[in-house]
mmCIF file of C-alpha atoms and ligand atoms in Angstrom:
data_model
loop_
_atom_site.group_PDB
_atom_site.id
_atom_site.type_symbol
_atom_site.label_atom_id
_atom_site.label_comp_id
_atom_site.label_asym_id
_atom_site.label_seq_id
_atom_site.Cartn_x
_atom_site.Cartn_y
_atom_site.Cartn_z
ATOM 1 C CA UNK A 702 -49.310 -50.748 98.330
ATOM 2 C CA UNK A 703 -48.065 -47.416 97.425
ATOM 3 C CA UNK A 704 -45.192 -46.384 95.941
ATOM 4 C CA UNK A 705 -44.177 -43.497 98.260
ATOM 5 C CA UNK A 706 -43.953 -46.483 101.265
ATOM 6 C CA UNK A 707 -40.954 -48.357 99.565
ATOM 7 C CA UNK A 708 -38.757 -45.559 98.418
ATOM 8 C CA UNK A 709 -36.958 -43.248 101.031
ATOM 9 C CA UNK A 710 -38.371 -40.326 102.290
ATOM 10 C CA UNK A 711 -37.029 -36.999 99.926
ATOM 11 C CA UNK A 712 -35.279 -34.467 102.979
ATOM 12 C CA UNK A 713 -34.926 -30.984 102.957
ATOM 13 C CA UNK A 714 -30.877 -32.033 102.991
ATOM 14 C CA UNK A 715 -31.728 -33.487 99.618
ATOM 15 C CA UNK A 716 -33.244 -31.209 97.773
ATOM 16 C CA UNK A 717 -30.667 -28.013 98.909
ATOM 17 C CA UNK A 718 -28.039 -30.162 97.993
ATOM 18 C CA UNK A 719 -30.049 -31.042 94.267
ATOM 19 C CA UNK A 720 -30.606 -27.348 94.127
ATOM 20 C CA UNK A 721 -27.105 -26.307 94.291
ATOM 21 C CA UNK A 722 -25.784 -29.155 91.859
ATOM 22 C CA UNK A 723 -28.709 -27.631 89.441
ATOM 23 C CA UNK A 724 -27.741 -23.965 90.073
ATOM 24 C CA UNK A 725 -24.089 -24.891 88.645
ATOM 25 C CA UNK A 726 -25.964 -26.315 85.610
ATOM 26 C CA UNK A 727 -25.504 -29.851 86.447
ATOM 27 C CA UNK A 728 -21.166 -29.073 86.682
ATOM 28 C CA UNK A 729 -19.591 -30.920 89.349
ATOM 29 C CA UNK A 730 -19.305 -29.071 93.015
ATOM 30 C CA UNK A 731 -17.554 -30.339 96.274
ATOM 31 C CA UNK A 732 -20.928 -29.353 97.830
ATOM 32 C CA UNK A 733 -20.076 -30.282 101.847
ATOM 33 C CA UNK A 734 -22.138 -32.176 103.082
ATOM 34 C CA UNK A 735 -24.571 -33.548 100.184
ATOM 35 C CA UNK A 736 -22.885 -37.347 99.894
ATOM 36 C CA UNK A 737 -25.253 -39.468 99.195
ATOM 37 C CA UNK A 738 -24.052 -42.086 101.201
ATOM 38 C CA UNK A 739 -23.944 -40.902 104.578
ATOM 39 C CA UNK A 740 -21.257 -41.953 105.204
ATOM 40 C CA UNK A 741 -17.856 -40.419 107.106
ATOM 41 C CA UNK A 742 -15.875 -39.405 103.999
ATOM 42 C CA UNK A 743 -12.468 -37.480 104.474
ATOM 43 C CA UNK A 744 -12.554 -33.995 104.609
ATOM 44 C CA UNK A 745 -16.352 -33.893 105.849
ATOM 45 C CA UNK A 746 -17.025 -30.964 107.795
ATOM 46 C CA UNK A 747 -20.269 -32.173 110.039
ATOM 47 C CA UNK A 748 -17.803 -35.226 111.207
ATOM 48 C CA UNK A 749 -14.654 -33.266 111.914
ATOM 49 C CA UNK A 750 -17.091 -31.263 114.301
ATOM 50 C CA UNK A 751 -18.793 -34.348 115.710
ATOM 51 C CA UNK A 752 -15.520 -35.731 117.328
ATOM 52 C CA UNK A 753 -14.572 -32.545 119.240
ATOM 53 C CA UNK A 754 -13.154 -33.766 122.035
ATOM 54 C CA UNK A 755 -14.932 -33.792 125.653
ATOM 55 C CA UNK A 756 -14.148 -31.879 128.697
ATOM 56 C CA UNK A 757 -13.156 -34.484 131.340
ATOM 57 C CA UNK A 758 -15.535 -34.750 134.634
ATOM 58 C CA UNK A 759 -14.242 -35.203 138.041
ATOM 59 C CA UNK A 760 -16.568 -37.335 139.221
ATOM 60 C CA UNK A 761 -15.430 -38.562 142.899
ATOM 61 C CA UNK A 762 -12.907 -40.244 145.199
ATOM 62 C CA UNK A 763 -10.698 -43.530 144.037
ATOM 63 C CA UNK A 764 -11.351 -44.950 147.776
ATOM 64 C CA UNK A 765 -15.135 -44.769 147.197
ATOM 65 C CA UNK A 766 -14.803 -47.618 144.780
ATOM 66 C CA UNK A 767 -13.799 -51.174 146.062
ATOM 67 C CA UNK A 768 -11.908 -54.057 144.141
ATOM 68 C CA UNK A 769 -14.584 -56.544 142.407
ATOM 69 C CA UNK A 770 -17.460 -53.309 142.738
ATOM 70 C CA UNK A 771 -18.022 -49.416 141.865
ATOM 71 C CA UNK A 772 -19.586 -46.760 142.291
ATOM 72 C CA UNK A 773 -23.114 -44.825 140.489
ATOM 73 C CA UNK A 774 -22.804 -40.962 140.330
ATOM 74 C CA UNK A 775 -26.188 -40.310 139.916
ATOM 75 C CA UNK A 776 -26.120 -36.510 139.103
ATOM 76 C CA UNK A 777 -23.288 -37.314 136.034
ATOM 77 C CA UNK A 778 -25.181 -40.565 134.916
ATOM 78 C CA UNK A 779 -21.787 -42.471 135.295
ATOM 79 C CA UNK A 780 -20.359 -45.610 136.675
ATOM 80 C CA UNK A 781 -16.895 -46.132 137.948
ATOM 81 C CA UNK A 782 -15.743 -49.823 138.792
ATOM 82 C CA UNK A 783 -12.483 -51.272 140.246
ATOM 83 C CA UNK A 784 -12.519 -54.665 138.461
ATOM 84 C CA UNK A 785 -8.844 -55.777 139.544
ATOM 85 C CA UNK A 786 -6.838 -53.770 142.153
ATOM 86 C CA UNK A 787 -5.781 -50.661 140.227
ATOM 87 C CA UNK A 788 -7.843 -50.919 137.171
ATOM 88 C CA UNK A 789 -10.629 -48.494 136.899
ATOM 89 C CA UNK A 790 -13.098 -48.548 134.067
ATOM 90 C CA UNK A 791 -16.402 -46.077 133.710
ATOM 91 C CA UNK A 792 -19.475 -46.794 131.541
ATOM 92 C CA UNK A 793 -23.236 -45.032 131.290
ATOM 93 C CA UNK A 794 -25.233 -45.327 134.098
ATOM 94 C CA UNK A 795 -27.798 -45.470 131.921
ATOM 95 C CA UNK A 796 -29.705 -48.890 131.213
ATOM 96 C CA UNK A 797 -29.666 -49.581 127.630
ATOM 97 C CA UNK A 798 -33.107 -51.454 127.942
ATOM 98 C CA UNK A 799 -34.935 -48.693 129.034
ATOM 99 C CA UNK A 800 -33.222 -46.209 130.233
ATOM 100 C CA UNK A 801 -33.134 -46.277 133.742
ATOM 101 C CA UNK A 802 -30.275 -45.048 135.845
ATOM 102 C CA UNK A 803 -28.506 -48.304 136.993
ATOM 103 C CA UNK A 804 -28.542 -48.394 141.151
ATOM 104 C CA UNK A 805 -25.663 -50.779 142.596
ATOM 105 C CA UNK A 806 -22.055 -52.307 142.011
ATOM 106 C CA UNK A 807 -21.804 -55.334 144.169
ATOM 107 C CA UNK A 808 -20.101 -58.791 142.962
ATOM 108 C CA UNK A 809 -18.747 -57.806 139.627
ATOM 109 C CA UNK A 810 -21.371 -56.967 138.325
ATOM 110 C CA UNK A 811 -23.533 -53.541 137.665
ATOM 111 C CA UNK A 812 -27.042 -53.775 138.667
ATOM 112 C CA UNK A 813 -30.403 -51.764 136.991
ATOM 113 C CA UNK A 814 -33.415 -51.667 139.302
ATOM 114 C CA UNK A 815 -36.311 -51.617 136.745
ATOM 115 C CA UNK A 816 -36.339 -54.844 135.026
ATOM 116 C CA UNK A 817 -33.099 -56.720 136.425
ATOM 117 C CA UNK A 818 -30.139 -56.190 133.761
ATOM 118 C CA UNK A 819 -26.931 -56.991 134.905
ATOM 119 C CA UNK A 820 -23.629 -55.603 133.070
ATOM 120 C CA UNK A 821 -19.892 -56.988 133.570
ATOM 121 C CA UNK A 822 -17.915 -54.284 135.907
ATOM 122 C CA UNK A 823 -14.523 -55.119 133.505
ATOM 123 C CA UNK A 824 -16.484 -54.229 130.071
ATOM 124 C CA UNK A 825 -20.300 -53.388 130.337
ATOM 125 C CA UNK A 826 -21.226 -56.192 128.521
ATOM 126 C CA UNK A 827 -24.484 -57.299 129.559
ATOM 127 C CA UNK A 828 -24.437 -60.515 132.092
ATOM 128 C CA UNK A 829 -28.265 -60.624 132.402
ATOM 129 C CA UNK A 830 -31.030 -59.408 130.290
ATOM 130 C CA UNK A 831 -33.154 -58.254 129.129
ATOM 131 C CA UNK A 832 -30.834 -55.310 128.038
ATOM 132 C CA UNK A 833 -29.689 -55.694 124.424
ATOM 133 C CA UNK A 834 -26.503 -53.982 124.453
ATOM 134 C CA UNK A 835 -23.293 -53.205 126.917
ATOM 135 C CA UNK A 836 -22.786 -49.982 128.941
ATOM 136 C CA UNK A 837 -21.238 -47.691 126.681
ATOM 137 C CA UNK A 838 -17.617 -47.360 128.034
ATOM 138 C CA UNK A 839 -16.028 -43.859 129.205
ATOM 139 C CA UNK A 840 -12.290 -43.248 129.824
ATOM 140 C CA UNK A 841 -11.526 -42.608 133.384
ATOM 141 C CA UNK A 842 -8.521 -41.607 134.654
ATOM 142 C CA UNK A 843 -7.480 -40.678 137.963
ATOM 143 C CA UNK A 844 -6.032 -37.464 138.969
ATOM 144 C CA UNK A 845 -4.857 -36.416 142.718
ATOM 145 C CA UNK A 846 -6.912 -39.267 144.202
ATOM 146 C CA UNK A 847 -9.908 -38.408 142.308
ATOM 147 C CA UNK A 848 -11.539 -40.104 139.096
ATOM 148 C CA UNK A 849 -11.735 -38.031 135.418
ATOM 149 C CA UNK A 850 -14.560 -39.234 133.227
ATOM 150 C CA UNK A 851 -14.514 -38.506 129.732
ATOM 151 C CA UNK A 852 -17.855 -38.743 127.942
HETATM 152 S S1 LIG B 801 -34.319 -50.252 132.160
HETATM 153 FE FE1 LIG B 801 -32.740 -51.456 133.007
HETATM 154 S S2 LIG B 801 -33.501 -53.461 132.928
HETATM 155 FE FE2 LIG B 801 -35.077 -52.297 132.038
#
């Protein structure tokens, strides 16, 4: 086989960032964002930006969400559930098998119409298959009767 297919692919990120070290004649620069790990390193500027924080989203009523169920708001692609009286947890509506928009709450568990997954209503963990992963979680709050999704 060739080469080329076991080595990784040269970016554009690469070669601005070997351009620069070469412009300073090989000196070391802080150049921002040329690690060549990828990975979150203090003082990074593209991560301090990535974790700006959300605006929260009212989303609807406590009272439309029962003890041991929830609630799909379709048009914010979020799910609210009541797990124990008083505890509120919100996750993706969004099916991590394939993403379809998951349809119903009932009996502790969240349901997705296409293919049959089932998630836990207390942590999005998946309770039946065949999706691989939980329902990423969201923080809720709750705010003159109504629900606060952060995303
Ligand atoms: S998209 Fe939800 S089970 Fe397949």
């Amino acid at each position: 086989m060739s080469e080329a297919a076991d080595r990784p692919a040269t970016t554009r990120r690469t070669l601005l960032c070997g351009a620069a070290v070469l412009a300073a004649g090989g000196a070391t620069l802080g150049v921002a964002g040329c690690s060549s790990s990828g990975g979150s390193g203090a003082g990074g500027s593209t991560d301090a930006q990535s974790t700006a924080k959300a605006t929260p989203v009212t989303v609807g009523a406590v009272a439309d969400v029962p003890v041991g169920g929830g609630k799909v708001y379709r048009d914010q692609k979020i799910v609210v559930t009541q797990p124990t009286a008083g505890q509120y947890k919100s996750f993706s509506a969004t099916c991590t098998h394939a993403g379809c928009l998951v349809d119903q709450v009932a009996n502790n568990v969240i349901q997705c119409p296409c293919h049959g997954s089932r998630f836990n209503i207390t942590d999005g963990s998946v309770a039946d298959g065949p999706a691989p992963t939980p329902l990423p979680e969201y923080q809720v709050t709750v705010t003159n009767g109504a629900f606060q999704v952060t995303t």
